[in-house]
Short mmCIF file of C-alpha atoms in Angstrom, two decimals:
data_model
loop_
_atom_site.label_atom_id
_atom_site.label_comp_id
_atom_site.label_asym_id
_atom_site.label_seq_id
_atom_site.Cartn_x
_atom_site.Cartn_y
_atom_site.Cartn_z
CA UNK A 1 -38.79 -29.15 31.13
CA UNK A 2 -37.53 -27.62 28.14
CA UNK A 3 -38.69 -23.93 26.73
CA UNK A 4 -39.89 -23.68 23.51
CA UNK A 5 -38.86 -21.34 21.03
CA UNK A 6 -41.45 -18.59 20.36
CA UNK A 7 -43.47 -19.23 17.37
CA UNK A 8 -43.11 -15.71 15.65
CA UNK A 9 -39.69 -15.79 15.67
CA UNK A 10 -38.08 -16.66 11.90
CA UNK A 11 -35.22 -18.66 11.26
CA UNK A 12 -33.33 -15.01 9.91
CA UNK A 13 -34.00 -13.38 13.27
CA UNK A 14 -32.44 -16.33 14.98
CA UNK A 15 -29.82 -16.68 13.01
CA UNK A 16 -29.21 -13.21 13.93
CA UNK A 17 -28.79 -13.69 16.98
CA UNK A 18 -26.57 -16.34 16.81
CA UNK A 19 -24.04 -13.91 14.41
CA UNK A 20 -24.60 -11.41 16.81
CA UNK A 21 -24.03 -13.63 20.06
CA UNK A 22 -20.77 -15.08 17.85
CA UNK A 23 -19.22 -11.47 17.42
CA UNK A 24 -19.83 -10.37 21.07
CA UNK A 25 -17.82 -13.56 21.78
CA UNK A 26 -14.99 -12.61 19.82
CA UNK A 27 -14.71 -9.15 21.08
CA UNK A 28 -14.81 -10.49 24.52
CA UNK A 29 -11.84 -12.57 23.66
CA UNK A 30 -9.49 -9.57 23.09
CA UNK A 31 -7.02 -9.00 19.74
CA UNK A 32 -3.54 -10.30 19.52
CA UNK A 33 -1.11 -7.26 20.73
CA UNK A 34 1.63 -8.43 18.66
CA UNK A 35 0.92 -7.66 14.89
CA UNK A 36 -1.33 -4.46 15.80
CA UNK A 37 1.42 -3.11 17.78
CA UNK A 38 3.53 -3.18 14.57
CA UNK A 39 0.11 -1.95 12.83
CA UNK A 40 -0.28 0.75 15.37
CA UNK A 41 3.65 2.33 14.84
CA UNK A 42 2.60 2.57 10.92
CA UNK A 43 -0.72 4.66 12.00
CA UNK A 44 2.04 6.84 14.15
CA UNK A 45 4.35 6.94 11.26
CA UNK A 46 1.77 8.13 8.92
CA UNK A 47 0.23 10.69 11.32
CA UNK A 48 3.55 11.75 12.34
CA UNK A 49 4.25 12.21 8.33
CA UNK A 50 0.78 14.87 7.81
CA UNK A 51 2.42 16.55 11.13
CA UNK A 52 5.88 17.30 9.83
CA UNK A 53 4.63 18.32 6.66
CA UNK A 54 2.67 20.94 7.95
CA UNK A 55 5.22 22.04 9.80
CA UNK A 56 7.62 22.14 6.73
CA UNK A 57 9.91 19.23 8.04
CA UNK A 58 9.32 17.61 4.65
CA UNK A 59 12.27 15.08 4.62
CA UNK A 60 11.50 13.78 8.01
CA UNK A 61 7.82 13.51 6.66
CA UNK A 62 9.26 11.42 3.74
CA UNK A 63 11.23 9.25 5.75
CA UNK A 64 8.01 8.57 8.39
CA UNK A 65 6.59 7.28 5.36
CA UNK A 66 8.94 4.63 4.51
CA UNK A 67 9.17 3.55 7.85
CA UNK A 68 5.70 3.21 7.70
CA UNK A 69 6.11 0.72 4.42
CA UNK A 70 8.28 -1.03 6.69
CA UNK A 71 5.84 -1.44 9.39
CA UNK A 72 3.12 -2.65 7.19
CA UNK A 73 5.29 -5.61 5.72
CA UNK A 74 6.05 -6.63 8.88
CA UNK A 75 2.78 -6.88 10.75
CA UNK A 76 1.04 -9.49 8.39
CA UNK A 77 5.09 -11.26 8.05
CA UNK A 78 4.61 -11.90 12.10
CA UNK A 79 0.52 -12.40 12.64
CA UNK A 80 1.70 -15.64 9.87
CA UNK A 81 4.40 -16.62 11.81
CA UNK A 82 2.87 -16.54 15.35
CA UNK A 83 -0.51 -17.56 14.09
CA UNK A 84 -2.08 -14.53 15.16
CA UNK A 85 -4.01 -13.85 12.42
CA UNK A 86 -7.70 -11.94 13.04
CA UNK A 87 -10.39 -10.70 10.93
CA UNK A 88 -9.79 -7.46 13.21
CA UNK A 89 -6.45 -7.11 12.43
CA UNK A 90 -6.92 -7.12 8.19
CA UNK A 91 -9.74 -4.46 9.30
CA UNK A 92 -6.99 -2.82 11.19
CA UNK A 93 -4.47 -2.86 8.94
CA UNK A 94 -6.61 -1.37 5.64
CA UNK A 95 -7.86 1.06 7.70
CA UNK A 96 -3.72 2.40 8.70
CA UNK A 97 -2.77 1.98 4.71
CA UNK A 98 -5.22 4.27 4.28
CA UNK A 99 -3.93 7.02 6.49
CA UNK A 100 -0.23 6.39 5.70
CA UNK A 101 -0.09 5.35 2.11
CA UNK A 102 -3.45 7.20 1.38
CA UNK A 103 -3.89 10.80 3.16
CA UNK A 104 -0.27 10.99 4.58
CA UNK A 105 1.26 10.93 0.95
CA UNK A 106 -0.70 13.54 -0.35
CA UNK A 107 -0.85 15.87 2.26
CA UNK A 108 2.95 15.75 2.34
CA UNK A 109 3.23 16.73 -1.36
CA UNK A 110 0.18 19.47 -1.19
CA UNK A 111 1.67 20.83 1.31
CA UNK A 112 5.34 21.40 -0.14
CA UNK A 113 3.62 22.75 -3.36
CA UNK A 114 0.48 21.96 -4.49
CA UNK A 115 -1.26 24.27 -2.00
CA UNK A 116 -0.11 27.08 -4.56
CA UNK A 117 -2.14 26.14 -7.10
CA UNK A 118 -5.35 26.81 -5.47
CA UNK A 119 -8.27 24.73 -6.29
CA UNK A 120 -6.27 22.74 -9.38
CA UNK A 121 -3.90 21.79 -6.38
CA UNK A 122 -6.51 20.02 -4.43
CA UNK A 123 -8.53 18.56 -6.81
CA UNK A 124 -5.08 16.78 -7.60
CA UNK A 125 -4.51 15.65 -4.27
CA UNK A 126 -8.12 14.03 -3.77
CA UNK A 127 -7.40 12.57 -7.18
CA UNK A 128 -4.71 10.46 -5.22
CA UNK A 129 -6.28 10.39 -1.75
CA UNK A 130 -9.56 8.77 -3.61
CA UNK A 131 -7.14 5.80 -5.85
CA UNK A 132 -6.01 4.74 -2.51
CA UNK A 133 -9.04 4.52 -0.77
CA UNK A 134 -10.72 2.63 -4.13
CA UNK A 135 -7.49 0.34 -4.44
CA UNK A 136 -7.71 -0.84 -0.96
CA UNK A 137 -11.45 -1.35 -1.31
CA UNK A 138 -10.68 -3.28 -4.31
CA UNK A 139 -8.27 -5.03 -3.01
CA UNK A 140 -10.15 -6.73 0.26
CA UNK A 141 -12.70 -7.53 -1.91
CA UNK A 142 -10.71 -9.78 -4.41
CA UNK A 143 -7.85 -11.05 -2.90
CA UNK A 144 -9.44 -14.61 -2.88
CA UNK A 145 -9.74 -14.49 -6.32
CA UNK A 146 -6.70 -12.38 -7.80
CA UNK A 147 -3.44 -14.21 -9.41
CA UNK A 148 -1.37 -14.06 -6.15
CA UNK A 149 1.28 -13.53 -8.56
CA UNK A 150 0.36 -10.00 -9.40
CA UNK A 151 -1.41 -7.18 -8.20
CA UNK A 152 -3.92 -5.50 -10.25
CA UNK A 153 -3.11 -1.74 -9.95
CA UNK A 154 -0.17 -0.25 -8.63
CA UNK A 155 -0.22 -1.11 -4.60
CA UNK A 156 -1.33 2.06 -2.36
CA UNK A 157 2.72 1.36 -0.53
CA UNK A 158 4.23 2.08 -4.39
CA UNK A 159 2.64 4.80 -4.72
CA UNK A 160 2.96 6.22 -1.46
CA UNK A 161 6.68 5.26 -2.26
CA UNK A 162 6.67 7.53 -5.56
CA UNK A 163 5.22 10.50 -3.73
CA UNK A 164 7.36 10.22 -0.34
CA UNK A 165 10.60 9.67 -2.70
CA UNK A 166 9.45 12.32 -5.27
CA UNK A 167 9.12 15.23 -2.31
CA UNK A 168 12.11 14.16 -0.47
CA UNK A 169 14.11 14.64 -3.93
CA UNK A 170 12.91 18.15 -4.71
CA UNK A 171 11.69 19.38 -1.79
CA UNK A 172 14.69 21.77 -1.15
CA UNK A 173 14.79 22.80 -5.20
CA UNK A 174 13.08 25.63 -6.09
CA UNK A 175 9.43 25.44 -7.26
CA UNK A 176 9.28 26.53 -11.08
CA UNK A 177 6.63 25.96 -13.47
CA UNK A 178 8.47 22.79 -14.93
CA UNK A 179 8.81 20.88 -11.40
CA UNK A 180 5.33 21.83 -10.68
CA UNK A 181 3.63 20.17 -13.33
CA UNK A 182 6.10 16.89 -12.82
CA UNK A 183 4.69 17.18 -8.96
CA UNK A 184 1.20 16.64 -10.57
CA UNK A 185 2.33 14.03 -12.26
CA UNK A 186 3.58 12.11 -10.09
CA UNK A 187 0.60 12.86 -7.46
CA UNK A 188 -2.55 12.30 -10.21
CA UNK A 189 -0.79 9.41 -11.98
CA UNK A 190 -0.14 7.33 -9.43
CA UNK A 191 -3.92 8.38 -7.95
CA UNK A 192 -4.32 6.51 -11.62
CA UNK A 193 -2.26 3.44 -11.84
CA UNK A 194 -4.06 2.56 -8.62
CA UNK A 195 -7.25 2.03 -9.88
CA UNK A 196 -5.90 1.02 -13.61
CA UNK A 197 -6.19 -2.73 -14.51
CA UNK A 198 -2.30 -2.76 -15.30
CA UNK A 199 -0.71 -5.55 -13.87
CA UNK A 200 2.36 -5.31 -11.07
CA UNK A 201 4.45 -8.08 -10.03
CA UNK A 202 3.80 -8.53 -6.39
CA UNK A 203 7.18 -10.91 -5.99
CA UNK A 204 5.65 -13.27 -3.76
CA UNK A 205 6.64 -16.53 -5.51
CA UNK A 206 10.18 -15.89 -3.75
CA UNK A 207 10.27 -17.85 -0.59
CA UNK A 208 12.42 -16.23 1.92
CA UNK A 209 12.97 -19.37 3.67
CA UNK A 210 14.92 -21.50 0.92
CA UNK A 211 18.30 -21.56 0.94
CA UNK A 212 19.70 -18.67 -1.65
CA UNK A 213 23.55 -18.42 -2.88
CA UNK A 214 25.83 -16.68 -0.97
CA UNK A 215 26.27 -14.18 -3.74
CA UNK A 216 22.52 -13.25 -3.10
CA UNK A 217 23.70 -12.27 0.57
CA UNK A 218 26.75 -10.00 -0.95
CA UNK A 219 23.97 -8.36 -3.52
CA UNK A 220 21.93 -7.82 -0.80
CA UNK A 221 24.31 -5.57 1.31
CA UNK A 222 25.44 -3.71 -2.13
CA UNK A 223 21.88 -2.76 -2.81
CA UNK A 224 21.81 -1.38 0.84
CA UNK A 225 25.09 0.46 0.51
CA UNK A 226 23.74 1.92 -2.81
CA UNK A 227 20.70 3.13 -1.07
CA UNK A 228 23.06 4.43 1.69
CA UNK A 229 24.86 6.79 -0.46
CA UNK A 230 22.01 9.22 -1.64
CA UNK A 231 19.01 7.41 -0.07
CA UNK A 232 16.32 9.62 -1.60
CA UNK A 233 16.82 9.68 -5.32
CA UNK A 234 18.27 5.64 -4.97
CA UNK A 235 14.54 5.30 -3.55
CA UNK A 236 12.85 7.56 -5.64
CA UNK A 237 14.30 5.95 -8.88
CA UNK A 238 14.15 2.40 -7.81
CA UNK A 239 10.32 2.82 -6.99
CA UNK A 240 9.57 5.05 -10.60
CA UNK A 241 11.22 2.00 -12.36
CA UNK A 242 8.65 -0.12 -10.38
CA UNK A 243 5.76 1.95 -10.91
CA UNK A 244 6.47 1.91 -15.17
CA UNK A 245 7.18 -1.41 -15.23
CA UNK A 246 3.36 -1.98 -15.28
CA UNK A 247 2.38 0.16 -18.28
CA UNK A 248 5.82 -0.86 -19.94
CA UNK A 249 4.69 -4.64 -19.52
CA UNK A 250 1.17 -3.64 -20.61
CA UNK A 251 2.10 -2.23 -23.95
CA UNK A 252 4.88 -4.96 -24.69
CA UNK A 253 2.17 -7.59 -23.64
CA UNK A 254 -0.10 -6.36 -26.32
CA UNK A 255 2.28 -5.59 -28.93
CA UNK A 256 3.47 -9.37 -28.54
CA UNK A 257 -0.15 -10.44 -29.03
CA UNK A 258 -0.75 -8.48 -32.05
CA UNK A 259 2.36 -9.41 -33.94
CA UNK A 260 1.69 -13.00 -32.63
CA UNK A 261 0.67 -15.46 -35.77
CA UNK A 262 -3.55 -16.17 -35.92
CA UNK A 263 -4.89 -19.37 -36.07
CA UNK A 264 -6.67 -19.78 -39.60
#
């Protein structure tokens, strides 16, 4: 003999229950260890970044922060390749950027100097802390519908690139009026770009798996031996030149279309 459902209860409140039966199911099931563990070191990096800043280690707090760029590309890079890909691990993962490429980066650079400037100096700092936390929210919501080509607004890892490369530069220079107000720029503008419609190449048409010449190889291990040789301003410039590239292309893109002939 089969039960009946009741008859008060609407199609929304069992469809409910389904959702919520549906979720309990998948948290039952675990996560895959794998791409959170790699998820889980860029939390530490970042974390380990606010740390040694307030402890006045500021290039070790710089370097935790590229680590923790290098983390980041690599957990999505191996939930593809072992198929371990999880609605709780992009949850995961956004929720990390924001700590290392978000709070971690500005902490580090209000605490080497802004932190002087009293109120101006934080009001600075949350004017990066909050880009971050609306690019990533902006982000998740349209990457279904975004030219995979680009990225609209500089990425939260560029910027926390710009800021982590900026302090480890200067950190050990004295303080003056002049490097204080390029700290703020660097801070509050890329707190900016990252919420600016500007366009930024996000380089992934290239397809790591074709075969490449064996010049690209040789190129490859100059760039690295480049980067070896005074690792924070190699870093520091190469990400600036990234982070004006967008603006450059911007104003080039519109010049083109203005001086561009009109269909009469």
């Amino acid at each position: 003999m089969t039960e009946k459902k009741p008859e008060n209860q609407s199609s929304e409140e069992q469809e409910g229950v389904s959702a919520s039966a549906k979720h309990k199911s998948k948290l039952g099931r675990g996560i895959y260890l794998l791409p959170n563990l790699f998820t889980t070191a860029s939390l530490f990096s970042g974390f380990y970044a606010i740390v040694a800043a307030m402890n006045g280690h500021f290039e070790n707090a710089a370097v935790a922060i590229f680590i923790s760029m290098i983390l980041d590309g690599l957990d999505g890079r191996v939930a593809r390749m072992t198929n371990t890909q999880s609605e709780f691990g992009a949850e995961y993962d956004s929720l990390v950027d924001m700590v290392a490429f978000g709070v971690a980066p500005a902490l580090v650079a209000f605490s080497m100097s802004l932190q002087t400037l009293g109120n101006a100096g934080w009001i600075v700092t949350f004017i990066y802390v909050a880009g971050a936390a609306l690019r990533l929210a902006r982000f998740n919501t349209q990457i279904d519908i975004v030219d995979k080509r680009f990225f609209m607004g500089l990425p939260s890892p560029s910027a926390a690139a710009i800021v982590a490369g900026y302090v480890w530069t200067v950190h050990e220079l004295e303080q003056t009026g002049l490097l204080m107000a390029l700290t703020i720029l660097v801070v509050a503008g890329a707190g900016v770009l990252m919420v600016s419609n500007v366009k930024y190449h996000s380089f992934k048409e290239f397809d790591m798996k074709k075969r490449v010449p064996f010049t690209a190889l040789l190129i490859i291990v100059l760039i690295f031996a480049v980067i070896a040789l005074e690792p924070s301003f190699v870093l520091f410039a190469g990400f600036a030149i990234y982070v004006m590239s967008g603006p450059f292309n911007a104003i080039t893109g519109r010049m083109r279309d203005r001086n561009a002939p009109k269909d009469k």
